[in-house]
Structures are given as C-alpha cells and as structure tokens.
Amino acid sequence: MKSNTMPVLVVAGALLALGLVPFLGSSYHLAVAIGILSQLVLATAWALFSGTTRYVSLATVAFFGIGAYTVAVLGEVLPWALVLATATAIGTAVAVLVGLSTLRLSGVYFVIFSFGLAELIRQLVTWFEVNVSQSMGRYVFIDITQESIFWHLFALAALVFLVGWLIQRSRLGLALRVIGDDETVARHCGIDTTRAKFLLFAISAAFMTLTGAIMAPRWTYLDPTIAFNPVVSFQVLIMALLGGAHRLWGPLLGVIPLTILFEVLGANFPNYFSILLGLVFMLIVYGVPNGVAGLIEGTRLKPLLLQTRRPA
C-alpha cells in the first residue's frame, strides 16, 4: 500500500464508522461519538499548528471557551448559523490579535504565554459577568438536538482534515515543515516565518472556536469555570501526542482510545481524574515519544532498511 494512501483510508474508515453511530447506536453511544468528534477536531486543529511548527500551545481552551460562551450570550438572540459565524469571527480575531504580538516567542516562553492567555480570557469573562451582567453564568436554551450536534461536528471533522490536506500540499505547508525542522534555517531561506505561523495559528483557532460553539448547547448551564476549563487543553495535547502530532492523521489514533479511557476514568474515579490524567501524560511522553503514527511508520520502514543493509 502506498504511503500516501494509508492516511486517507484511516481517516475515511474512522469517519465512516462514526457516521454509523446515530443509526446503529444508543443515546449513550451517540454521546460518546460526539465526544470523540469534538476532541478529534480540537486535536487535529492543534496538530495543524503545533505539530508542524513544534510550538506547543496550551491555548486550546481559550478559543474553545470563546466559542462556547458566545453561544451562551447570543444563542437566544441570533439565528443559529449567525451565532456560529459570530463565534468563529470572534475567536479568529482574538487569534489574529494574539498572533501578531506573540508568535515571535518560542520554546518554553510560548508555552507559558499560551497557558496564561487562556487564564487571562477566563478572568476577563468572569470580571464581565460579575461587574457588568451581575451574574456568574448563563443558561443555554437552544433547540438543537444531539443528532444535530453530531452531524455539525462530523462535517467539521471532515473539513479540518480537508483543510489540513490542502495545507500540507501548499507552499505554506512546506514553509511550516521547514520552520518545524529549524526556524533559523527557514529565515535564511527567505521564509517569512512570522507570517506562516500567524496564518496557521488563526486557522487552527477558528476550528477550535467553532467546536466550542457547537458543543455549547450540550450544557444547560455555562460559567467561565466550565467553558475555560484548562483540562481541555491538556487532554487535547495528550491525545495529539499519543497519536502522533507530526502527521495529520496521527491525532485520530490518540483521540479514540483516550476519549473512551477518560470517559471511564471520569465516571469511576472523578476525585482522582486529574492525578490519573497526569499519569497518562507521563506514560505517553516516556513510552510513545513519537506517537502511534511514529510506531506504525517505523514498523513499515524496517523491511526497507533491512533491504538496504543487506550485502550484495
């Protein structure tokens, strides 16, 4: 099987299997499938930026929360399609503003800033709710069924893979791969590294924001603590690393098993979930540093390596 064929088959097979859940599964299976799809979009969008540039971002929940809270504020005021468009526009605008001022950072400085960004936005929303709206949360009453949420996320998952596939085959994708290998070399090659990172950061943030907006109706009540829960950022990071953030189809291999695992841990060990999450993170980093995709690629390359080393 050609190397460029397997990723397409993996993604298509996974989406096909998930697409059968509303027809063959129960309401519980549908809820799990919604969780898988939402995490799949978030992890793949995260890998679009961080997997290629090697810039580890912990700002996922910042954009996810912006999308969710926009729906909580405007969900009963505007039509559903316009709410989603507004949420995406706000998330993208924040990403543009942040990207213009911070994407010159690198390494641990960018990691710390991205984590601080999520906390800053949460505190700003909390201040607004307490001092302006005189409340600490909002009820979300929108007539959107679980099936509708599922199909929204299903379409978004297909779209994020399509966009990622197109980016990989563009000049932007080539520039980002060079940046990921060595940003200094990329600059010497004439690549506008800031512009390339800025564009992909905004695209990634748009998908994250839209995911949060689509997921918001699942909660009857939203407050800043729920919408901007930092665990979301760490879960997405763990899932992408387990599957393999260096490949577009890699996060898929981490999202499905870990979503099911976190579902079991959250239901049976709610008081120890954060501790268990940390243990899972450590096991993945030390045990599968290149992700499942790296293991698969290594297994496929072994026969070729043996052939090249075999004496004539």
CSV table of C-alpha atoms in Angstrom, one decimal:
chain,number,residue,atom,x,y,z
A,1,MET,CA,0.0,0.0,0.0
A,2,LYS,CA,1.4,3.4,-0.9
A,3,SER,CA,2.4,5.7,2.0
A,4,ASN,CA,0.1,8.4,0.8
A,5,THR,CA,-2.9,6.1,0.6
A,6,MET,CA,-3.0,4.7,4.1
A,7,PRO,CA,-3.7,8.1,5.9
A,8,VAL,CA,-6.7,8.6,3.6
A,9,LEU,CA,-8.0,5.1,4.3
A,10,VAL,CA,-7.5,5.5,8.1
A,11,VAL,CA,-9.4,8.9,8.2
A,12,ALA,CA,-12.2,7.7,5.8
A,13,GLY,CA,-12.6,4.4,7.7
A,14,ALA,CA,-12.8,6.2,11.1
A,15,LEU,CA,-15.3,8.8,9.8
A,16,LEU,CA,-17.4,6.1,8.2
A,17,ALA,CA,-17.6,4.1,11.4
A,18,LEU,CA,-18.5,7.2,13.4
A,19,GLY,CA,-21.1,8.1,10.8
A,20,LEU,CA,-23.0,4.9,11.5
A,21,VAL,CA,-23.4,5.6,15.3
A,22,PRO,CA,-26.6,7.7,15.0
A,23,PHE,CA,-28.2,4.8,13.0
A,24,LEU,CA,-26.9,1.8,14.9
A,25,GLY,CA,-26.0,3.0,18.4
A,26,SER,CA,-27.9,4.0,21.5
A,27,SER,CA,-28.1,7.5,23.0
A,28,TYR,CA,-25.1,6.7,25.1
A,29,HIS,CA,-23.1,5.7,22.1
A,30,LEU,CA,-24.1,8.9,20.4
A,31,ALA,CA,-22.9,10.9,23.4
A,32,VAL,CA,-19.5,9.1,23.2
A,33,ALA,CA,-19.3,9.7,19.5
A,34,ILE,CA,-19.9,13.4,20.0
A,35,GLY,CA,-17.1,13.5,22.5
A,36,ILE,CA,-14.8,11.7,20.1
A,37,LEU,CA,-15.6,14.0,17.2
A,38,SER,CA,-15.2,17.2,19.3
A,39,GLN,CA,-11.8,16.0,20.6
A,40,LEU,CA,-10.8,14.9,17.1
A,41,VAL,CA,-11.4,18.4,15.7
A,42,LEU,CA,-9.6,20.0,18.6
A,43,ALA,CA,-6.6,17.7,18.5
A,44,THR,CA,-6.3,17.8,14.7
A,45,ALA,CA,-6.6,21.6,14.7
A,46,TRP,CA,-3.9,21.7,17.4
A,47,ALA,CA,-1.6,19.5,15.4
A,48,LEU,CA,-2.1,21.7,12.3
A,49,PHE,CA,-0.2,24.4,14.1
A,50,SER,CA,1.8,22.8,16.9
A,51,GLY,CA,2.6,19.5,15.1
A,52,THR,CA,4.3,21.3,12.2
A,53,THR,CA,5.9,24.3,13.8
A,54,ARG,CA,6.8,22.4,17.1
A,55,TYR,CA,5.3,25.4,19.0
A,56,VAL,CA,3.5,23.7,21.9
A,57,SER,CA,0.3,25.6,22.6
A,58,LEU,CA,-1.9,25.4,25.7
A,59,ALA,CA,-4.4,28.0,24.4
A,60,THR,CA,-6.9,25.4,23.0
A,61,VAL,CA,-9.4,26.1,25.8
A,62,ALA,CA,-9.1,29.8,25.3
A,63,PHE,CA,-10.7,29.5,21.8
A,64,PHE,CA,-13.0,26.6,22.8
A,65,GLY,CA,-14.3,28.7,25.6
A,66,ILE,CA,-14.8,31.8,23.4
A,67,GLY,CA,-17.0,29.8,21.1
A,68,ALA,CA,-19.0,28.2,23.9
A,69,TYR,CA,-19.5,31.5,25.7
A,70,THR,CA,-20.5,33.3,22.6
A,71,VAL,CA,-23.3,30.8,22.1
A,72,ALA,CA,-24.3,31.3,25.8
A,73,VAL,CA,-24.6,35.1,25.3
A,74,LEU,CA,-26.1,35.2,21.7
A,75,GLY,CA,-27.8,31.9,21.4
A,76,GLU,CA,-31.3,33.2,22.1
A,77,VAL,CA,-30.7,36.5,20.2
A,78,LEU,CA,-29.5,35.5,16.8
A,79,PRO,CA,-30.2,32.6,14.4
A,80,TRP,CA,-28.0,29.5,15.0
A,81,ALA,CA,-26.0,29.9,11.8
A,82,LEU,CA,-25.2,33.5,12.6
A,83,VAL,CA,-24.2,32.6,16.1
A,84,LEU,CA,-21.7,30.1,14.8
A,85,ALA,CA,-20.4,32.6,12.3
A,86,THR,CA,-20.1,35.3,15.0
A,87,ALA,CA,-18.3,32.9,17.4
A,88,THR,CA,-15.8,31.9,14.7
A,89,ALA,CA,-15.2,35.6,13.8
A,90,ILE,CA,-14.5,36.5,17.5
A,91,GLY,CA,-12.2,33.5,18.0
A,92,THR,CA,-10.3,34.3,14.8
A,93,ALA,CA,-10.0,38.0,15.7
A,94,VAL,CA,-8.5,37.1,19.1
A,95,ALA,CA,-6.1,34.7,17.4
A,96,VAL,CA,-5.0,37.4,15.0
A,97,LEU,CA,-4.5,39.9,17.8
A,98,VAL,CA,-2.6,37.4,19.9
A,99,GLY,CA,-0.6,36.1,16.9
A,100,LEU,CA,0.6,39.5,15.8
A,101,SER,CA,2.1,40.2,19.2
A,102,THR,CA,3.3,36.8,20.4
A,103,LEU,CA,4.3,34.5,17.6
A,104,ARG,CA,7.9,35.8,17.8
A,105,LEU,CA,8.2,34.0,21.1
A,106,SER,CA,9.4,30.4,21.0
A,107,GLY,CA,10.1,27.4,23.3
A,108,VAL,CA,9.0,27.5,26.8
A,109,TYR,CA,8.1,31.2,26.6
A,110,PHE,CA,5.4,30.4,24.1
A,111,VAL,CA,4.1,27.5,26.2
A,112,ILE,CA,3.8,29.7,29.3
A,113,PHE,CA,2.2,32.6,27.3
A,114,SER,CA,-0.4,30.3,25.7
A,115,PHE,CA,-1.4,28.9,29.1
A,116,GLY,CA,-1.6,32.4,30.5
A,117,LEU,CA,-3.8,33.5,27.6
A,118,ALA,CA,-6.5,31.0,28.5
A,119,GLU,CA,-6.4,32.1,32.1
A,120,LEU,CA,-6.5,35.8,31.2
A,121,ILE,CA,-9.6,35.3,29.0
A,122,ARG,CA,-11.3,33.3,31.7
A,123,GLN,CA,-10.6,36.1,34.3
A,124,LEU,CA,-11.8,38.8,31.8
A,125,VAL,CA,-15.1,36.9,31.2
A,126,THR,CA,-15.5,36.4,35.0
A,127,TRP,CA,-15.0,40.1,35.6
A,128,PHE,CA,-17.5,41.0,32.9
A,129,GLU,CA,-20.1,38.6,34.3
A,130,VAL,CA,-19.7,39.8,37.9
A,131,ASN,CA,-19.4,43.6,37.3
A,132,VAL,CA,-21.5,44.1,34.1
A,133,SER,CA,-24.1,41.3,33.7
A,134,GLN,CA,-24.3,40.9,37.5
A,135,SER,CA,-24.2,37.1,37.3
A,136,MET,CA,-21.7,34.2,37.3
A,137,GLY,CA,-23.1,32.1,34.5
A,138,ARG,CA,-25.7,31.7,31.8
A,139,TYR,CA,-28.3,29.2,30.9
A,140,VAL,CA,-28.2,27.8,27.4
A,141,PHE,CA,-31.6,27.1,26.0
A,142,ILE,CA,-31.2,26.4,22.3
A,143,ASP,CA,-33.4,23.9,20.3
A,144,ILE,CA,-30.5,21.8,19.0
A,145,THR,CA,-30.7,18.0,19.2
A,146,GLN,CA,-27.9,15.7,20.0
A,147,GLU,CA,-28.1,14.3,16.4
A,148,SER,CA,-27.7,17.9,15.0
A,149,ILE,CA,-24.6,18.5,17.2
A,150,PHE,CA,-23.2,15.1,16.0
A,151,TRP,CA,-23.6,16.0,12.3
A,152,HIS,CA,-22.2,19.5,12.8
A,153,LEU,CA,-19.1,18.0,14.4
A,154,PHE,CA,-18.9,15.3,11.8
A,155,ALA,CA,-18.9,17.9,9.0
A,156,LEU,CA,-16.3,20.0,10.9
A,157,ALA,CA,-14.1,16.9,11.3
A,158,ALA,CA,-14.2,16.2,7.6
A,159,LEU,CA,-13.4,19.9,6.9
A,160,VAL,CA,-10.4,20.1,9.2
A,161,PHE,CA,-8.9,17.1,7.5
A,162,LEU,CA,-9.5,18.6,4.1
A,163,VAL,CA,-8.0,21.9,5.1
A,164,GLY,CA,-5.0,20.1,6.6
A,165,TRP,CA,-4.5,18.0,3.5
A,166,LEU,CA,-4.6,21.1,1.3
A,167,ILE,CA,-2.2,23.0,3.5
A,168,GLN,CA,0.3,20.1,3.5
A,169,ARG,CA,0.4,20.3,-0.3
A,170,SER,CA,0.8,24.1,-0.4
A,171,ARG,CA,3.7,26.4,-0.2
A,172,LEU,CA,2.5,27.3,3.3
A,173,GLY,CA,2.8,23.6,4.4
A,174,LEU,CA,6.3,23.4,3.0
A,175,ALA,CA,7.3,26.6,4.9
A,176,LEU,CA,5.8,25.3,8.1
A,177,ARG,CA,7.7,22.0,7.8
A,178,VAL,CA,11.0,23.9,7.4
A,179,ILE,CA,10.1,26.0,10.4
A,180,GLY,CA,9.5,22.9,12.4
A,181,ASP,CA,12.9,21.4,11.5
A,182,ASP,CA,14.9,24.6,12.1
A,183,GLU,CA,13.4,28.1,12.2
A,184,THR,CA,16.7,29.8,11.8
A,185,VAL,CA,17.3,27.9,8.6
A,186,ALA,CA,13.8,28.8,7.4
A,187,ARG,CA,14.6,32.5,7.9
A,188,HIS,CA,17.9,32.2,6.0
A,189,CYS,CA,15.9,30.5,3.1
A,190,GLY,CA,13.8,33.6,2.8
A,191,ILE,CA,10.7,32.3,4.5
A,192,ASP,CA,8.5,34.8,6.3
A,193,THR,CA,8.3,32.6,9.5
A,194,THR,CA,6.1,35.0,11.4
A,195,ARG,CA,3.5,35.3,8.6
A,196,ALA,CA,3.4,31.5,8.1
A,197,LYS,CA,2.9,30.8,11.8
A,198,PHE,CA,0.3,33.6,12.1
A,199,LEU,CA,-1.8,32.2,9.3
A,200,LEU,CA,-1.9,28.7,10.6
A,201,PHE,CA,-2.5,29.8,14.2
A,202,ALA,CA,-5.6,31.7,13.0
A,203,ILE,CA,-6.9,28.8,11.0
A,204,SER,CA,-6.3,26.4,14.0
A,205,ALA,CA,-8.1,28.8,16.4
A,206,ALA,CA,-11.1,29.1,14.1
A,207,PHE,CA,-11.7,25.4,14.2
A,208,MET,CA,-11.3,25.3,18.0
A,209,THR,CA,-13.7,28.2,18.4
A,210,LEU,CA,-16.3,26.6,16.2
A,211,THR,CA,-16.0,23.3,18.1
A,212,GLY,CA,-16.7,25.1,21.4
A,213,ALA,CA,-19.7,26.9,19.8
A,214,ILE,CA,-21.2,23.6,18.5
A,215,MET,CA,-20.7,21.9,21.8
A,216,ALA,CA,-22.2,24.7,24.0
A,217,PRO,CA,-25.9,23.5,23.7
A,218,ARG,CA,-24.9,20.2,25.4
A,219,TRP,CA,-24.6,22.2,28.6
A,220,THR,CA,-27.7,23.6,30.1
A,221,TYR,CA,-25.6,26.0,32.2
A,222,LEU,CA,-22.3,27.6,31.4
A,223,ASP,CA,-20.0,29.7,33.5
A,224,PRO,CA,-16.3,30.7,33.0
A,225,THR,CA,-15.0,27.8,35.0
A,226,ILE,CA,-16.8,25.3,32.8
A,227,ALA,CA,-16.2,27.0,29.5
A,228,PHE,CA,-12.5,27.7,30.1
A,229,ASN,CA,-11.5,24.5,32.0
A,230,PRO,CA,-7.7,24.1,31.5
A,231,VAL,CA,-8.1,20.3,31.5
A,232,VAL,CA,-9.4,20.7,27.9
A,233,SER,CA,-6.0,22.0,26.7
A,234,PHE,CA,-4.1,19.2,28.4
A,235,GLN,CA,-6.4,16.5,27.1
A,236,VAL,CA,-6.0,17.7,23.5
A,237,LEU,CA,-2.3,17.8,23.9
A,238,ILE,CA,-2.1,14.3,25.3
A,239,MET,CA,-4.4,12.9,22.6
A,240,ALA,CA,-2.3,14.5,19.8
A,241,LEU,CA,1.0,13.3,21.3
A,242,LEU,CA,-0.3,9.7,21.7
A,243,GLY,CA,-1.5,9.5,18.1
A,244,GLY,CA,1.4,11.5,16.6
A,245,ALA,CA,1.2,15.2,16.1
A,246,HIS,CA,3.7,15.1,13.2
A,247,ARG,CA,1.1,13.6,10.9
A,248,LEU,CA,-2.4,14.9,10.0
A,249,TRP,CA,-4.0,11.6,10.7
A,250,GLY,CA,-2.0,11.0,13.9
A,251,PRO,CA,-4.3,12.6,16.4
A,252,LEU,CA,-7.1,10.3,15.3
A,253,LEU,CA,-5.1,7.4,16.7
A,254,GLY,CA,-4.9,9.0,20.1
A,255,VAL,CA,-8.4,10.6,20.3
A,256,ILE,CA,-10.5,7.4,20.0
A,257,PRO,CA,-8.8,5.3,22.8
A,258,LEU,CA,-8.2,8.2,25.1
A,259,THR,CA,-11.7,9.7,24.9
A,260,ILE,CA,-13.1,6.3,25.9
A,261,LEU,CA,-10.5,6.0,28.6
A,262,PHE,CA,-11.2,9.4,30.0
A,263,GLU,CA,-14.9,8.6,29.9
A,264,VAL,CA,-14.3,5.6,32.1
A,265,LEU,CA,-12.0,7.4,34.5
A,266,GLY,CA,-14.3,10.3,34.8
A,267,ALA,CA,-17.3,8.1,35.6
A,268,ASN,CA,-15.5,5.8,38.0
A,269,PHE,CA,-12.7,7.9,39.6
A,270,PRO,CA,-14.0,11.5,39.5
A,271,ASN,CA,-12.0,12.6,42.5
A,272,TYR,CA,-8.7,11.3,41.1
A,273,PHE,CA,-9.2,12.2,37.5
A,274,SER,CA,-6.5,15.0,37.4
A,275,ILE,CA,-4.0,12.6,39.0
A,276,LEU,CA,-4.8,9.8,36.5
A,277,LEU,CA,-4.6,12.3,33.7
A,278,GLY,CA,-1.1,13.3,34.7
A,279,LEU,CA,0.0,9.7,34.9
A,280,VAL,CA,-1.4,9.0,31.4
A,281,PHE,CA,0.5,12.1,30.2
A,282,MET,CA,3.8,10.8,31.7
A,283,LEU,CA,3.3,7.3,30.3
A,284,ILE,CA,2.7,8.7,26.8
A,285,VAL,CA,5.7,11.1,26.8
A,286,TYR,CA,8.1,8.4,28.0
A,287,GLY,CA,6.6,5.3,26.4
A,288,VAL,CA,5.5,6.6,23.0
A,289,PRO,CA,7.5,9.8,22.3
A,290,ASN,CA,6.7,9.7,18.5
A,291,GLY,CA,3.2,8.6,18.9
A,292,VAL,CA,1.3,5.6,17.5
A,293,ALA,CA,1.9,7.1,14.0
A,294,GLY,CA,5.6,7.0,14.6
A,295,LEU,CA,5.4,3.4,15.7
A,296,ILE,CA,3.5,2.5,12.5
A,297,GLU,CA,5.9,4.3,10.2
A,298,GLY,CA,8.9,2.7,12.0
A,299,THR,CA,7.4,-0.8,11.5
A,300,ARG,CA,6.7,-0.1,7.8
A,301,LEU,CA,10.3,1.2,7.3
A,302,LYS,CA,12.1,-1.8,8.9
A,303,PRO,CA,11.8,-4.1,5.8
A,304,LEU,CA,13.2,-1.3,3.6
A,305,LEU,CA,16.1,-0.6,6.0
A,306,LEU,CA,17.0,-4.3,6.1
A,307,GLN,CA,17.0,-4.5,2.3
A,308,THR,CA,19.3,-1.5,2.0
A,309,ARG,CA,21.7,-3.0,4.6
A,310,ARG,CA,21.7,-6.5,3.0
A,311,PRO,CA,25.1,-7.1,1.3
A,312,ALA,CA,25.0,-7.7,-2.5
